[in-house]
Amino acid sequence: MHQAYVAYEYTVDGNKLVSDKITFGTFNSSDRSPHEEVISKYPKGSKVKVFYKPGDPETAVLEPGAGFTAYVPFLVGGIFGLLGLGF
């Protein structure tokens, strides 16, 4: 399984912080291409825009919003719900 890994530094109120979260939720795949695409958006040494939680700047991501994996439990639950209803 493959997963994109991007580490970055950012400063909030004079405090230097480090994170490796690209988005909320993780995405693993046997296909490398989506991960290579993500990594290519953040070349080493480039400046990036970091989104962090107000009041908790250690919670930060490069791409805000829910990632695909945040929806997986709802999709699986919906499928089982439909099966339970006889669809």
mmCIF file of N, CA, C and O in Angstrom:
data_model
loop_
_atom_site.group_PDB
_atom_site.id
_atom_site.type_symbol
_atom_site.label_atom_id
_atom_site.label_comp_id
_atom_site.label_asym_id
_atom_site.label_seq_id
_atom_site.Cartn_x
_atom_site.Cartn_y
_atom_site.Cartn_z
ATOM 1 N N MET A 1 0.846 -1.184 0.000
ATOM 2 C CA MET A 1 0.000 0.000 0.000
ATOM 3 C C MET A 1 0.889 1.244 0.000
ATOM 4 O O MET A 1 1.945 1.259 0.614
ATOM 5 N N HIS A 2 0.401 2.277 -0.652
ATOM 6 C CA HIS A 2 1.147 3.530 -0.761
ATOM 7 C C HIS A 2 0.363 4.645 -0.085
ATOM 8 O O HIS A 2 -0.867 4.613 -0.018
ATOM 9 N N GLN A 3 1.112 5.617 0.405
ATOM 10 C CA GLN A 3 0.508 6.808 1.000
ATOM 11 C C GLN A 3 1.460 7.974 0.756
ATOM 12 O O GLN A 3 2.679 7.818 0.877
ATOM 13 N N ALA A 4 0.917 9.125 0.409
ATOM 14 C CA ALA A 4 1.747 10.309 0.200
ATOM 15 C C ALA A 4 2.263 10.807 1.543
ATOM 16 O O ALA A 4 1.539 10.794 2.539
ATOM 17 N N TYR A 5 3.517 11.240 1.572
ATOM 18 C CA TYR A 5 4.092 11.796 2.788
ATOM 19 C C TYR A 5 4.755 13.117 2.433
ATOM 20 O O TYR A 5 5.652 13.166 1.582
ATOM 21 N N VAL A 6 4.291 14.188 3.079
ATOM 22 C CA VAL A 6 4.851 15.516 2.895
ATOM 23 C C VAL A 6 5.015 16.125 4.282
ATOM 24 O O VAL A 6 4.033 16.265 5.011
ATOM 25 N N ALA A 7 6.227 16.469 4.654
ATOM 26 C CA ALA A 7 6.471 17.129 5.937
ATOM 27 C C ALA A 7 6.696 18.620 5.659
ATOM 28 O O ALA A 7 7.290 18.983 4.640
ATOM 29 N N TYR A 8 6.215 19.452 6.566
ATOM 30 C CA TYR A 8 6.374 20.893 6.375
ATOM 31 C C TYR A 8 6.490 21.599 7.719
ATOM 32 O O TYR A 8 6.053 21.104 8.740
ATOM 33 N N GLU A 9 7.127 22.760 7.691
ATOM 34 C CA GLU A 9 7.271 23.619 8.858
ATOM 35 C C GLU A 9 6.436 24.864 8.645
ATOM 36 O O GLU A 9 6.313 25.355 7.523
ATOM 37 N N TYR A 10 5.904 25.389 9.724
ATOM 38 C CA TYR A 10 5.147 26.636 9.662
ATOM 39 C C TYR A 10 5.286 27.362 10.992
ATOM 40 O O TYR A 10 5.670 26.772 12.001
ATOM 41 N N THR A 11 5.022 28.648 10.983
ATOM 42 C CA THR A 11 5.178 29.462 12.181
ATOM 43 C C THR A 11 3.854 30.124 12.522
ATOM 44 O O THR A 11 3.188 30.695 11.660
ATOM 45 N N VAL A 12 3.471 30.026 13.793
ATOM 46 C CA VAL A 12 2.257 30.677 14.297
ATOM 47 C C VAL A 12 2.647 31.443 15.556
ATOM 48 O O VAL A 12 3.162 30.843 16.511
ATOM 49 N N ASP A 13 2.417 32.739 15.542
ATOM 50 C CA ASP A 13 2.747 33.597 16.682
ATOM 51 C C ASP A 13 4.187 33.403 17.154
ATOM 52 O O ASP A 13 4.471 33.331 18.347
ATOM 53 N N GLY A 14 5.096 33.276 16.210
ATOM 54 C CA GLY A 14 6.509 33.138 16.530
ATOM 55 C C GLY A 14 6.942 31.737 16.912
ATOM 56 O O GLY A 14 8.124 31.501 17.156
ATOM 57 N N ASN A 15 6.016 30.805 16.991
ATOM 58 C CA ASN A 15 6.344 29.415 17.338
ATOM 59 C C ASN A 15 6.485 28.578 16.075
ATOM 60 O O ASN A 15 5.563 28.510 15.255
ATOM 61 N N LYS A 16 7.622 27.906 15.934
ATOM 62 C CA LYS A 16 7.854 27.041 14.777
ATOM 63 C C LYS A 16 7.211 25.687 15.051
ATOM 64 O O LYS A 16 7.447 25.072 16.087
ATOM 65 N N LEU A 17 6.395 25.230 14.119
ATOM 66 C CA LEU A 17 5.688 23.956 14.231
ATOM 67 C C LEU A 17 6.000 23.093 13.019
ATOM 68 O O LEU A 17 6.362 23.604 11.958
ATOM 69 N N VAL A 18 5.821 21.795 13.164
ATOM 70 C CA VAL A 18 6.065 20.837 12.080
ATOM 71 C C VAL A 18 4.864 19.906 11.985
ATOM 72 O O VAL A 18 4.303 19.509 13.002
ATOM 73 N N SER A 19 4.466 19.571 10.766
ATOM 74 C CA SER A 19 3.370 18.627 10.565
ATOM 75 C C SER A 19 3.633 17.826 9.295
ATOM 76 O O SER A 19 4.467 18.200 8.471
ATOM 77 N N ASP A 20 2.890 16.747 9.154
ATOM 78 C CA ASP A 20 2.959 15.954 7.921
ATOM 79 C C ASP A 20 1.562 15.603 7.422
ATOM 80 O O ASP A 20 1.412 14.759 6.554
ATOM 81 N N LYS A 21 0.560 16.260 7.957
ATOM 82 C CA LYS A 21 -0.816 15.987 7.522
ATOM 83 C C LYS A 21 -1.112 16.802 6.263
ATOM 84 O O LYS A 21 -0.975 18.013 6.238
ATOM 85 N N ILE A 22 -1.549 16.112 5.246
ATOM 86 C CA ILE A 22 -1.925 16.781 4.006
ATOM 87 C C ILE A 22 -3.397 17.171 4.083
ATOM 88 O O ILE A 22 -3.779 18.279 3.762
ATOM 89 N N THR A 23 -4.222 16.238 4.532
ATOM 90 C CA THR A 23 -5.650 16.473 4.688
ATOM 91 C C THR A 23 -6.138 15.672 5.881
ATOM 92 O O THR A 23 -5.421 14.812 6.386
ATOM 93 N N PHE A 24 -7.338 15.948 6.342
ATOM 94 C CA PHE A 24 -7.903 15.159 7.428
ATOM 95 C C PHE A 24 -8.312 13.801 6.875
ATOM 96 O O PHE A 24 -8.935 13.715 5.832
ATOM 97 N N GLY A 25 -7.962 12.751 7.561
ATOM 98 C CA GLY A 25 -8.186 11.402 7.054
ATOM 99 C C GLY A 25 -6.969 10.976 6.253
ATOM 100 O O GLY A 25 -6.179 11.791 5.786
ATOM 101 N N THR A 26 -6.778 9.703 6.120
ATOM 102 C CA THR A 26 -5.651 9.194 5.344
ATOM 103 C C THR A 26 -6.178 8.437 4.140
ATOM 104 O O THR A 26 -7.316 7.992 4.122
ATOM 105 N N PHE A 27 -5.337 8.303 3.167
ATOM 106 C CA PHE A 27 -5.727 7.630 1.933
ATOM 107 C C PHE A 27 -4.601 6.697 1.529
ATOM 108 O O PHE A 27 -3.521 7.136 1.168
ATOM 109 N N ASN A 28 -4.823 5.419 1.652
ATOM 110 C CA ASN A 28 -3.861 4.399 1.225
ATOM 111 C C ASN A 28 -4.388 3.731 -0.035
ATOM 112 O O ASN A 28 -5.586 3.537 -0.183
ATOM 113 N N SER A 29 -3.478 3.375 -0.916
ATOM 114 C CA SER A 29 -3.887 2.753 -2.167
ATOM 115 C C SER A 29 -2.748 1.895 -2.696
ATOM 116 O O SER A 29 -1.583 2.175 -2.453
ATOM 117 N N SER A 30 -3.106 0.877 -3.444
ATOM 118 C CA SER A 30 -2.078 0.069 -4.091
ATOM 119 C C SER A 30 -1.549 0.768 -5.347
ATOM 120 O O SER A 30 -0.507 0.400 -5.874
ATOM 121 N N ASP A 31 -2.247 1.783 -5.799
ATOM 122 C CA ASP A 31 -1.835 2.569 -6.972
ATOM 123 C C ASP A 31 -1.010 3.764 -6.504
ATOM 124 O O ASP A 31 -1.461 4.564 -5.685
ATOM 125 N N ARG A 32 0.193 3.905 -7.013
ATOM 126 C CA ARG A 32 1.085 4.991 -6.601
ATOM 127 C C ARG A 32 0.704 6.339 -7.206
ATOM 128 O O ARG A 32 1.038 7.376 -6.647
ATOM 129 N N SER A 33 0.042 6.346 -8.354
ATOM 130 C CA SER A 33 -0.143 7.585 -9.105
ATOM 131 C C SER A 33 -0.880 8.692 -8.334
ATOM 132 O O SER A 33 -0.465 9.845 -8.412
ATOM 133 N N PRO A 34 -1.964 8.421 -7.582
ATOM 134 C CA PRO A 34 -2.586 9.534 -6.866
ATOM 135 C C PRO A 34 -1.671 10.127 -5.800
ATOM 136 O O PRO A 34 -1.697 11.330 -5.548
ATOM 137 N N HIS A 35 -0.824 9.299 -5.210
ATOM 138 C CA HIS A 35 0.090 9.780 -4.185
ATOM 139 C C HIS A 35 1.224 10.587 -4.797
ATOM 140 O O HIS A 35 1.641 11.608 -4.254
ATOM 141 N N GLU A 36 1.714 10.141 -5.946
ATOM 142 C CA GLU A 36 2.748 10.891 -6.651
ATOM 143 C C GLU A 36 2.221 12.245 -7.094
ATOM 144 O O GLU A 36 2.937 13.244 -7.070
ATOM 145 N N GLU A 37 0.943 12.297 -7.474
ATOM 146 C CA GLU A 37 0.321 13.560 -7.868
ATOM 147 C C GLU A 37 0.274 14.531 -6.689
ATOM 148 O O GLU A 37 0.581 15.719 -6.834
ATOM 149 N N VAL A 38 -0.098 14.037 -5.519
ATOM 150 C CA VAL A 38 -0.139 14.883 -4.318
ATOM 151 C C VAL A 38 1.258 15.392 -3.986
ATOM 152 O O VAL A 38 1.470 16.584 -3.744
ATOM 153 N N ILE A 39 2.238 14.494 -4.002
ATOM 154 C CA ILE A 39 3.605 14.875 -3.668
ATOM 155 C C ILE A 39 4.144 15.899 -4.656
ATOM 156 O O ILE A 39 4.853 16.834 -4.277
ATOM 157 N N SER A 40 3.789 15.771 -5.928
ATOM 158 C CA SER A 40 4.288 16.712 -6.944
ATOM 159 C C SER A 40 3.752 18.125 -6.725
ATOM 160 O O SER A 40 4.356 19.094 -7.177
ATOM 161 N N LYS A 41 2.641 18.266 -6.010
ATOM 162 C CA LYS A 41 2.090 19.601 -5.724
ATOM 163 C C LYS A 41 2.904 20.337 -4.666
ATOM 164 O O LYS A 41 2.779 21.543 -4.522
ATOM 165 N N TYR A 42 3.728 19.592 -3.918
ATOM 166 C CA TYR A 42 4.486 20.180 -2.821
ATOM 167 C C TYR A 42 5.966 19.824 -2.936
ATOM 168 O O TYR A 42 6.494 19.046 -2.147
ATOM 169 N N PRO A 43 6.670 20.410 -3.922
ATOM 170 C CA PRO A 43 8.090 20.082 -4.085
ATOM 171 C C PRO A 43 8.907 20.512 -2.860
ATOM 172 O O PRO A 43 8.580 21.491 -2.194
ATOM 173 N N LYS A 44 9.956 19.761 -2.589
ATOM 174 C CA LYS A 44 10.823 20.049 -1.455
ATOM 175 C C LYS A 44 11.354 21.479 -1.548
ATOM 176 O O LYS A 44 11.802 21.916 -2.605
ATOM 177 N N GLY A 45 11.256 22.191 -0.434
ATOM 178 C CA GLY A 45 11.748 23.560 -0.364
ATOM 179 C C GLY A 45 10.748 24.621 -0.800
ATOM 180 O O GLY A 45 11.028 25.811 -0.693
ATOM 181 N N SER A 46 9.589 24.214 -1.306
ATOM 182 C CA SER A 46 8.609 25.193 -1.767
ATOM 183 C C SER A 46 7.840 25.786 -0.587
ATOM 184 O O SER A 46 7.755 25.214 0.489
ATOM 185 N N LYS A 47 7.287 26.964 -0.805
ATOM 186 C CA LYS A 47 6.437 27.592 0.207
ATOM 187 C C LYS A 47 5.027 27.052 0.035
ATOM 188 O O LYS A 47 4.544 26.900 -1.087
ATOM 189 N N VAL A 48 4.377 26.751 1.159
ATOM 190 C CA VAL A 48 3.032 26.198 1.129
ATOM 191 C C VAL A 48 2.125 27.017 2.039
ATOM 192 O O VAL A 48 2.581 27.658 2.977
ATOM 193 N N LYS A 49 0.859 26.989 1.747
ATOM 194 C CA LYS A 49 -0.135 27.619 2.608
ATOM 195 C C LYS A 49 -0.632 26.550 3.579
ATOM 196 O O LYS A 49 -1.073 25.476 3.158
ATOM 197 N N VAL A 50 -0.561 26.839 4.870
ATOM 198 C CA VAL A 50 -0.954 25.892 5.900
ATOM 199 C C VAL A 50 -2.240 26.369 6.561
ATOM 200 O O VAL A 50 -2.374 27.540 6.909
ATOM 201 N N PHE A 51 -3.189 25.463 6.708
ATOM 202 C CA PHE A 51 -4.447 25.759 7.384
ATOM 203 C C PHE A 51 -4.400 25.098 8.754
ATOM 204 O O PHE A 51 -4.159 23.896 8.850
ATOM 205 N N TYR A 52 -4.600 25.899 9.804
ATOM 206 C CA TYR A 52 -4.541 25.321 11.148
ATOM 207 C C TYR A 52 -5.774 25.725 11.944
ATOM 208 O O TYR A 52 -6.459 26.704 11.629
ATOM 209 N N LYS A 53 -6.036 24.944 12.980
ATOM 210 C CA LYS A 53 -7.209 25.150 13.821
ATOM 211 C C LYS A 53 -6.958 26.324 14.774
ATOM 212 O O LYS A 53 -5.990 26.305 15.534
ATOM 213 N N PRO A 54 -7.811 27.339 14.733
ATOM 214 C CA PRO A 54 -7.643 28.459 15.660
ATOM 215 C C PRO A 54 -7.674 27.944 17.107
ATOM 216 O O PRO A 54 -8.498 27.121 17.469
ATOM 217 N N GLY A 55 -6.760 28.404 17.910
ATOM 218 C CA GLY A 55 -6.685 27.952 19.291
ATOM 219 C C GLY A 55 -5.897 26.663 19.463
ATOM 220 O O GLY A 55 -5.548 26.284 20.574
ATOM 221 N N ASP A 56 -5.613 25.954 18.370
ATOM 222 C CA ASP A 56 -4.834 24.717 18.412
ATOM 223 C C ASP A 56 -4.004 24.627 17.134
ATOM 224 O O ASP A 56 -4.271 23.809 16.255
ATOM 225 N N PRO A 57 -2.996 25.493 17.000
ATOM 226 C CA PRO A 57 -2.239 25.546 15.744
ATOM 227 C C PRO A 57 -1.450 24.281 15.423
ATOM 228 O O PRO A 57 -0.970 24.139 14.312
ATOM 229 N N GLU A 58 -1.338 23.356 16.369
ATOM 230 C CA GLU A 58 -0.658 22.091 16.061
ATOM 231 C C GLU A 58 -1.522 21.178 15.203
ATOM 232 O O GLU A 58 -1.033 20.220 14.621
ATOM 233 N N THR A 59 -2.812 21.465 15.116
ATOM 234 C CA THR A 59 -3.718 20.732 14.229
ATOM 235 C C THR A 59 -3.755 21.491 12.910
ATOM 236 O O THR A 59 -4.413 22.522 12.793
ATOM 237 N N ALA A 60 -2.999 20.987 11.937
ATOM 238 C CA ALA A 60 -2.838 21.704 10.674
ATOM 239 C C ALA A 60 -2.850 20.744 9.494
ATOM 240 O O ALA A 60 -2.504 19.571 9.624
ATOM 241 N N VAL A 61 -3.257 21.264 8.340
ATOM 242 C CA VAL A 61 -3.256 20.505 7.090
ATOM 243 C C VAL A 61 -2.896 21.434 5.939
ATOM 244 O O VAL A 61 -2.989 22.658 6.066
ATOM 245 N N LEU A 62 -2.523 20.855 4.817
ATOM 246 C CA LEU A 62 -2.266 21.633 3.614
ATOM 247 C C LEU A 62 -3.528 21.798 2.772
ATOM 248 O O LEU A 62 -3.670 22.777 2.045
ATOM 249 N N GLU A 63 -4.426 20.835 2.856
ATOM 250 C CA GLU A 63 -5.662 20.861 2.068
ATOM 251 C C GLU A 63 -6.838 20.726 3.025
ATOM 252 O O GLU A 63 -7.112 19.629 3.519
ATOM 253 N N PRO A 64 -7.531 21.834 3.304
ATOM 254 C CA PRO A 64 -8.644 21.772 4.261
ATOM 255 C C PRO A 64 -9.828 21.000 3.706
ATOM 256 O O PRO A 64 -9.927 20.769 2.504
ATOM 257 N N GLY A 65 -10.707 20.616 4.596
ATOM 258 C CA GLY A 65 -11.881 19.840 4.200
ATOM 259 C C GLY A 65 -11.655 18.375 4.491
ATOM 260 O O GLY A 65 -10.548 17.942 4.814
ATOM 261 N N ALA A 66 -12.693 17.631 4.372
ATOM 262 C CA ALA A 66 -12.619 16.200 4.653
ATOM 263 C C ALA A 66 -12.045 15.455 3.460
ATOM 264 O O ALA A 66 -12.448 15.688 2.329
ATOM 265 N N GLY A 67 -11.123 14.559 3.730
ATOM 266 C CA GLY A 67 -10.589 13.684 2.690
ATOM 267 C C GLY A 67 -11.570 12.557 2.410
ATOM 268 O O GLY A 67 -12.550 12.350 3.129
ATOM 269 N N PHE A 68 -11.297 11.793 1.374
ATOM 270 C CA PHE A 68 -12.177 10.700 0.966
ATOM 271 C C PHE A 68 -12.455 9.733 2.103
ATOM 272 O O PHE A 68 -13.567 9.276 2.303
ATOM 273 N N THR A 69 -11.416 9.412 2.889
ATOM 274 C CA THR A 69 -11.581 8.401 3.933
ATOM 275 C C THR A 69 -12.517 8.851 5.040
ATOM 276 O O THR A 69 -13.027 8.013 5.784
ATOM 277 N N ALA A 70 -12.775 10.142 5.146
ATOM 278 C CA ALA A 70 -13.719 10.614 6.159
ATOM 279 C C ALA A 70 -15.142 10.155 5.828
ATOM 280 O O ALA A 70 -15.989 10.062 6.711
ATOM 281 N N TYR A 71 -15.404 9.861 4.556
ATOM 282 C CA TYR A 71 -16.744 9.472 4.132
ATOM 283 C C TYR A 71 -16.946 7.958 4.069
ATOM 284 O O TYR A 71 -18.064 7.483 3.922
ATOM 285 N N VAL A 72 -15.868 7.194 4.151
ATOM 286 C CA VAL A 72 -15.962 5.744 4.024
ATOM 287 C C VAL A 72 -16.932 5.122 5.027
ATOM 288 O O VAL A 72 -17.768 4.299 4.639
ATOM 289 N N PRO A 73 -16.881 5.484 6.328
ATOM 290 C CA PRO A 73 -17.840 4.863 7.261
ATOM 291 C C PRO A 73 -19.302 5.118 6.871
ATOM 292 O O PRO A 73 -20.151 4.242 7.031
ATOM 293 N N PHE A 74 -19.591 6.298 6.339
ATOM 294 C CA PHE A 74 -20.959 6.601 5.920
ATOM 295 C C PHE A 74 -21.359 5.780 4.696
ATOM 296 O O PHE A 74 -22.494 5.308 4.598
ATOM 297 N N LEU A 75 -20.422 5.611 3.761
ATOM 298 C CA LEU A 75 -20.712 4.806 2.572
ATOM 299 C C LEU A 75 -20.957 3.351 2.941
ATOM 300 O O LEU A 75 -21.924 2.740 2.476
ATOM 301 N N VAL A 76 -20.095 2.812 3.791
ATOM 302 C CA VAL A 76 -20.248 1.417 4.203
ATOM 303 C C VAL A 76 -21.550 1.244 4.980
ATOM 304 O O VAL A 76 -22.313 0.300 4.756
ATOM 305 N N GLY A 77 -21.828 2.180 5.890
ATOM 306 C CA GLY A 77 -23.074 2.117 6.656
ATOM 307 C C GLY A 77 -24.296 2.200 5.756
ATOM 308 O O GLY A 77 -25.287 1.489 5.960
ATOM 309 N N GLY A 78 -24.233 3.055 4.736
ATOM 310 C CA GLY A 78 -25.342 3.181 3.796
ATOM 311 C C GLY A 78 -25.573 1.905 3.008
ATOM 312 O O GLY A 78 -26.713 1.480 2.790
ATOM 313 N N ILE A 79 -24.480 1.267 2.604
ATOM 314 C CA ILE A 79 -24.600 0.007 1.860
ATOM 315 C C ILE A 79 -25.258 -1.057 2.729
ATOM 316 O O ILE A 79 -26.193 -1.744 2.299
ATOM 317 N N PHE A 80 -24.779 -1.195 3.968
ATOM 318 C CA PHE A 80 -25.380 -2.197 4.861
ATOM 319 C C PHE A 80 -26.827 -1.855 5.199
ATOM 320 O O PHE A 80 -27.670 -2.744 5.346
ATOM 321 N N GLY A 81 -27.123 -0.561 5.306
ATOM 322 C CA GLY A 81 -28.506 -0.146 5.556
ATOM 323 C C GLY A 81 -29.421 -0.537 4.415
ATOM 324 O O GLY A 81 -30.524 -1.039 4.634
ATOM 325 N N LEU A 82 -28.960 -0.329 3.188
ATOM 326 C CA LEU A 82 -29.762 -0.709 2.017
ATOM 327 C C LEU A 82 -29.921 -2.225 1.934
ATOM 328 O O LEU A 82 -31.005 -2.723 1.605
ATOM 329 N N LEU A 83 -28.840 -2.946 2.254
ATOM 330 C CA LEU A 83 -28.953 -4.421 2.245
ATOM 331 C C LEU A 83 -29.950 -4.889 3.300
ATOM 332 O O LEU A 83 -30.703 -5.831 3.060
ATOM 333 N N GLY A 84 -29.947 -4.228 4.442
ATOM 334 C CA GLY A 84 -30.880 -4.594 5.519
ATOM 335 C C GLY A 84 -32.323 -4.316 5.139
ATOM 336 O O GLY A 84 -33.237 -4.985 5.617
ATOM 337 N N LEU A 85 -32.529 -3.342 4.262
ATOM 338 C CA LEU A 85 -33.885 -3.025 3.810
ATOM 339 C C LEU A 85 -34.326 -3.904 2.647
ATOM 340 O O LEU A 85 -35.441 -3.817 2.174
ATOM 341 N N GLY A 86 -33.409 -4.723 2.156
ATOM 342 C CA GLY A 86 -33.755 -5.647 1.086
ATOM 343 C C GLY A 86 -33.525 -5.120 -0.301
ATOM 344 O O GLY A 86 -34.031 -5.648 -1.278
ATOM 345 N N PHE A 87 -32.738 -4.079 -0.453
ATOM 346 C CA PHE A 87 -32.439 -3.548 -1.784
ATOM 347 C C PHE A 87 -31.348 -4.324 -2.436
ATOM 348 O O PHE A 87 -30.437 -4.784 -2.007
#
